[in-house]
Coordinates of C-alpha atoms (C1' of nucleotides) in Angstrom, one line a residue:
Chain A
M31 CA 13.1 32.2 21.3
A32 CA 10.1 29.9 20.5
I33 CA 10.4 26.5 22.0
E34 CA 11.6 24.0 19.4
R35 CA 9.1 21.3 18.8
I36 CA 10.4 17.9 19.9
S37 CA 8.9 14.6 18.9
E38 CA 7.4 12.0 21.1
S39 CA 10.5 9.7 21.1
E40 CA 12.7 12.7 21.7
Y41 CA 10.5 13.5 24.7
A42 CA 11.0 10.1 26.1
V43 CA 14.8 10.7 25.9
I44 CA 14.8 14.1 27.5
E45 CA 12.5 13.1 30.3
P46 CA 15.1 11.4 32.5
L47 CA 17.1 14.6 32.2
W48 CA 14.4 16.5 33.8
D49 CA 14.5 14.1 36.8
K50 CA 18.3 14.2 37.1
A51 CA 21.0 16.0 35.2
P52 CA 23.6 15.7 33.9
L53 CA 23.5 12.1 32.7
T54 CA 25.4 10.1 30.2
A55 CA 23.9 8.5 27.1
V56 CA 24.1 5.1 28.8
E57 CA 22.4 6.3 31.9
I58 CA 19.6 7.8 29.8
A59 CA 19.3 4.6 27.8
D60 CA 19.0 2.6 31.0
R61 CA 16.2 4.8 32.3
V62 CA 14.4 5.0 29.0
A63 CA 14.6 1.2 28.8
K64 CA 11.8 0.9 31.4
D65 CA 9.2 2.1 28.9
N66 CA 10.8 1.6 25.5
D67 CA 12.7 -1.1 23.8
W68 CA 15.3 0.9 22.0
T69 CA 19.0 0.1 21.4
L70 CA 21.6 2.4 22.7
Q71 CA 22.2 3.6 19.2
T72 CA 18.6 4.8 18.9
V73 CA 18.9 6.8 22.2
K74 CA 22.1 8.4 20.9
T75 CA 20.5 9.4 17.7
L76 CA 17.6 11.0 19.5
L77 CA 20.0 12.8 21.8
S78 CA 21.9 14.2 18.9
R79 CA 18.7 15.4 17.4
L80 CA 17.7 17.1 20.6
V81 CA 21.1 18.7 20.6
A82 CA 20.6 19.9 17.1
K83 CA 17.3 21.4 18.1
G84 CA 18.8 23.2 21.0
A85 CA 16.7 21.3 23.5
V86 CA 19.7 19.5 25.1
A87 CA 23.3 20.4 25.6
F88 CA 26.3 18.3 26.5
E89 CA 29.6 19.0 28.1
T90 CA 32.5 16.7 27.6
Q91 CA 34.4 15.7 30.6
G92 CA 37.3 13.8 29.3
R93 CA 35.8 10.7 27.6
R94 CA 32.4 11.3 29.2
Y95 CA 29.7 13.2 27.5
L96 CA 27.3 14.6 30.1
Y97 CA 23.9 15.8 28.8
R98 CA 21.6 18.3 30.4
P99 CA 18.3 19.7 29.3
L100 CA 18.1 23.3 27.9
I101 CA 14.3 23.5 28.0
A102 CA 12.1 23.0 31.0
R103 CA 9.6 20.2 31.2
N104 CA 6.8 22.6 32.0
D105 CA 7.6 25.0 29.1
H106 CA 7.3 22.0 26.7
A107 CA 4.1 20.8 28.3
V108 CA 2.5 24.2 28.2
A109 CA 3.6 24.9 24.6
E110 CA 2.2 21.5 23.4
S111 CA -1.0 22.2 25.4
R112 CA -1.5 25.6 23.8
R113 CA -1.0 24.1 20.4
L114 CA -3.7 21.5 21.1
L115 CA -6.1 24.0 22.7
D116 CA -5.7 26.4 19.7
R117 CA -6.2 23.7 17.2
L118 CA -9.2 21.9 18.7
F119 CA -10.9 24.2 21.2
A120 CA -10.4 27.7 19.9
G121 CA -7.6 28.2 22.4
R122 CA -9.9 27.9 25.5
V123 CA -9.7 25.5 28.3
S124 CA -13.3 25.2 29.4
P125 CA -14.5 23.4 26.2
L126 CA -11.9 20.8 26.8
V127 CA -13.0 20.3 30.4
A128 CA -16.6 20.2 29.2
Q129 CA -15.9 17.5 26.6
L130 CA -13.9 15.4 29.1
A131 CA -16.7 15.8 31.6
K132 CA -19.3 14.7 29.1
R133 CA -17.2 11.5 28.4
D134 CA -16.9 10.7 32.1
A135 CA -13.2 11.3 31.8
L136 CA -13.2 13.4 35.0
S137 CA -13.1 11.6 38.3
E138 CA -14.5 13.1 41.5
D139 CA -11.0 13.7 42.6
D140 CA -10.2 15.5 39.3
I141 CA -13.1 17.8 39.8
A142 CA -12.3 18.5 43.4
E143 CA -8.7 19.3 42.5
I144 CA -9.6 21.7 39.8
E145 CA -12.1 23.4 42.0
A146 CA -9.6 23.9 44.7
L147 CA -7.1 25.2 42.2
L148 CA -9.5 27.8 40.8
K149 CA -10.6 28.8 44.3
E150 CA -7.0 29.5 45.2
L151 CA -6.5 31.5 42.0
R152 CA -9.2 34.0 42.8
A153 CA -8.2 34.3 46.4
Chain B
M48 CA -12.9 0.9 16.9
A49 CA -10.1 3.2 17.9
I50 CA -10.2 6.5 16.2
E51 CA -7.8 6.7 13.4
R52 CA -5.2 9.4 13.9
I53 CA -5.6 12.2 11.4
S54 CA -3.0 14.8 10.7
E55 CA -3.3 18.6 11.1
S56 CA -3.8 19.2 7.4
E57 CA -6.4 16.5 7.2
Y58 CA -8.1 18.0 10.1
A59 CA -8.4 21.3 8.2
V60 CA -10.1 19.4 5.4
I61 CA -12.5 17.4 7.4
E62 CA -13.6 20.5 9.4
P63 CA -15.9 22.0 6.8
L64 CA -17.7 18.7 6.7
W65 CA -18.5 18.9 10.3
D66 CA -20.2 22.2 9.7
K67 CA -22.1 21.0 6.7
A68 CA -22.3 17.7 4.8
P69 CA -22.2 16.4 2.2
L70 CA -19.9 18.6 0.3
T71 CA -18.0 18.2 -3.0
A72 CA -14.2 18.5 -3.1
V73 CA -14.5 21.9 -4.7
E74 CA -16.8 23.2 -2.0
I75 CA -14.4 21.9 0.7
A76 CA -11.5 23.5 -1.1
D77 CA -13.4 26.8 -1.1
R78 CA -14.0 26.7 2.6
V79 CA -10.6 25.6 3.4
A80 CA -9.1 28.4 1.3
K81 CA -10.0 30.9 4.0
D82 CA -7.2 29.6 6.2
N83 CA -4.9 27.7 3.9
D84 CA -3.4 28.3 0.6
W85 CA -3.7 24.9 -1.0
T86 CA -4.5 24.0 -4.5
L87 CA -7.5 21.9 -5.3
Q88 CA -5.2 19.0 -5.9
T89 CA -3.9 19.1 -2.4
V90 CA -7.3 19.1 -0.9
K91 CA -8.2 16.1 -3.0
T92 CA -5.2 14.3 -1.9
L93 CA -6.0 15.0 1.8
L94 CA -9.6 13.9 1.1
S95 CA -8.4 10.6 -0.3
R96 CA -6.2 10.0 2.7
L97 CA -9.1 10.7 5.0
V98 CA -11.1 8.1 3.0
A99 CA -8.3 5.6 3.3
K100 CA -8.2 6.2 7.1
G101 CA -11.9 5.6 7.3
A102 CA -12.5 9.1 8.6
V103 CA -14.5 10.3 5.6
A104 CA -16.8 8.5 3.1
F105 CA -18.1 9.6 -0.2
E106 CA -21.0 8.6 -2.3
T107 CA -21.0 9.2 -6.0
Q108 CA -24.0 10.8 -7.5
G109 CA -23.5 10.6 -11.2
R110 CA -20.4 12.6 -11.9
R111 CA -20.5 14.2 -8.4
Y112 CA -18.6 12.9 -5.5
L113 CA -20.2 13.9 -2.2
Y114 CA -18.1 13.6 0.9
R115 CA -19.3 13.2 4.5
P116 CA -17.5 12.7 7.8
L117 CA -17.4 9.3 9.5
I118 CA -16.0 10.5 12.7
A119 CA -17.3 13.1 15.0
R120 CA -15.5 16.3 15.7
N121 CA -15.7 15.8 19.4
D122 CA -14.5 12.2 19.3
H123 CA -11.4 13.4 17.5
A124 CA -10.9 16.3 19.9
V125 CA -11.3 14.1 23.0
A126 CA -9.0 11.4 21.6
E127 CA -6.3 13.9 20.9
S128 CA -6.7 15.5 24.3
R129 CA -6.4 12.3 26.0
R130 CA -3.2 11.5 24.1
L131 CA -1.8 14.8 25.2
L132 CA -2.9 14.5 28.8
D133 CA -1.5 11.0 29.0
R134 CA 1.9 12.0 27.5
L135 CA 2.4 15.2 29.5
F136 CA 0.3 15.2 32.6
A137 CA 0.0 11.6 33.7
G138 CA -3.5 11.6 32.2
R139 CA -4.9 14.1 34.6
V140 CA -6.5 17.5 33.8
S141 CA -5.8 19.5 36.9
P142 CA -2.0 19.7 36.3
L143 CA -2.7 21.1 32.9
V144 CA -5.0 23.7 34.4
A145 CA -2.5 24.4 37.0
Q146 CA 0.3 25.0 34.5
L147 CA -1.9 27.2 32.4
A148 CA -2.9 29.2 35.4
K149 CA 0.7 29.7 36.4
R150 CA 1.4 31.0 33.0
D151 CA -1.4 33.5 33.1
A152 CA -3.0 31.6 30.3
L153 CA -6.4 31.6 32.1
S154 CA -8.6 34.6 31.9
E155 CA -11.1 35.6 34.5
D156 CA -13.8 34.4 32.1
D157 CA -12.1 31.1 31.6
I158 CA -11.9 30.5 35.3
A159 CA -15.6 31.5 35.8
E160 CA -16.7 29.2 33.0
I161 CA -14.8 26.2 34.3
E162 CA -16.2 26.8 37.8
A163 CA -19.7 27.0 36.5
L164 CA -19.2 23.8 34.6
L165 CA -17.9 21.9 37.5
K166 CA -20.6 23.2 39.8
E167 CA -23.1 21.9 37.4
L168 CA -21.4 18.5 37.2
R169 CA -21.7 17.9 40.9
A170 CA -25.3 19.0 41.1
Chain C
dG164 C1' 52.5 0.0 21.6
dA165 C1' 48.5 -2.9 20.0
dT166 C1' 44.0 -3.9 20.7
dT167 C1' 39.7 -3.7 22.8
dT168 C1' 36.2 -0.6 24.6
dA169 C1' 33.5 3.4 25.0
dT170 C1' 31.2 7.0 22.9
dG171 C1' 29.6 10.2 19.6
dT172 C1' 28.9 11.1 14.2
dT173 C1' 27.5 9.7 9.8
dT174 C1' 24.7 7.2 6.9
dA175 C1' 20.5 4.4 6.1
dC176 C1' 16.0 3.1 5.4
dA177 C1' 10.9 2.8 5.9
dT178 C1' 6.8 5.3 6.9
dG179 C1' 4.0 9.4 7.3
dC180 C1' 3.1 14.1 6.1
dG181 C1' 2.7 18.4 3.2
dT182 C1' 2.2 19.7 -1.2
dA183 C1' 1.1 19.1 -5.9
dG184 C1' 1.7 17.4 -11.0
dT185 C1' 0.2 13.9 -14.3
dT186 C1' -3.0 10.4 -15.9
dG187 C1' -7.2 8.2 -17.1
dG188 C1' -11.9 7.9 -17.5
dA189 C1' -16.5 9.7 -17.6
dT190 C1' -19.4 13.5 -19.3
dA191 C1' -21.3 17.3 -21.4
dG192 C1' -21.4 20.1 -25.4
dG193 C1' -21.0 20.7 -30.1
Chain D
dC182 C1' -19.4 10.8 -32.7
dC183 C1' -15.6 13.7 -31.2
dT184 C1' -13.6 16.7 -28.2
dA185 C1' -13.0 19.6 -24.3
dT186 C1' -13.8 19.4 -19.4
dC187 C1' -14.2 17.7 -14.9
dC188 C1' -13.0 14.7 -11.4
dA189 C1' -10.7 11.2 -8.7
dA190 C1' -6.6 8.0 -8.8
dC191 C1' -1.8 7.5 -9.3
dT192 C1' 2.7 9.2 -8.9
dA193 C1' 6.1 12.2 -7.0
dC194 C1' 9.2 14.4 -4.0
dG195 C1' 11.3 16.7 0.0
dC196 C1' 11.3 16.7 5.0
dA197 C1' 10.4 14.7 9.7
dT198 C1' 10.4 10.7 12.5
dG199 C1' 11.4 6.1 14.3
dT200 C1' 14.7 3.0 14.4
dA201 C1' 19.3 1.5 14.0
dA202 C1' 23.8 -0.2 11.7
dA203 C1' 28.4 1.4 10.3
dC204 C1' 32.2 4.4 11.1
dA205 C1' 35.6 7.1 13.5
dT206 C1' 38.1 8.3 17.2
dA207 C1' 39.9 8.6 21.8
dA208 C1' 40.9 6.1 25.8
dA209 C1' 41.8 2.2 28.6
dT210 C1' 43.9 -2.1 29.1
dC211 C1' 47.2 -5.8 28.4

DNA sequence: GATTTATGTTTACATGCGTAGTTGGATAGG
DNA sequence: CCTATCCAACTACGCATGTAAACATAAATC
């Protein structure tokens, strides 16, 4: 039941499905076109790879193929984040935050948000 | 001056050099052997790829090749983290923390550490 | 009914990665 | 000197990825 690893390009293709599903390949390609310059063929290839990986399913409605995601955006994001934390920060979050802080990669707003978050957690 | 992207296996090979440098290929292979089951040849290949990417340099001392890192561990970690944050969390840290919290991936200690860190930041 | 259109499937091809064998040159030991 | 050894460089090969053309098939249109 582990989440199948999906590539960056595949991610770009599943993303529209997280905003709205189901969608056809053409609809997905249209939405993806804002950020990427792929042909429809490329989007279809990525879709079929996502289907092969069990990350996306389709149902055929007559001639239309309607795609929908099988994994949740947040599940993917968390899985990837854990991978990174494990690899680079011994699995812990605070060293990551510390490094980013040291590089001035944390705005005042970021800090305030995280603090509010944590305060709520221990409430 | 962008940091060259290095692969996971390459990372395992450069890691010993961050602890101690310079080292020979054999010394690196020994240290890497704790976590990976690679032949010496594999380690050498990874080393040469790191050299090609400008992440590692060597100096030859007679017959000995001594390797040393050209990039800093933290620079690499921060670059990778930014990539992930940009891709998955619109470049912001708090949504990452929020997700991890929601998944119970934050221990009491983690939370306390991060809070201490942030408090210090605004001091 | 024949042809164009829509849509997925198959095949392709370059690049990067993980993993390692083979080669060639320097060197140390006899 | 010659040979065995040590080392890096070169070559290799399968798999994933990024990108897409070619192919097949069903449907819509004329």
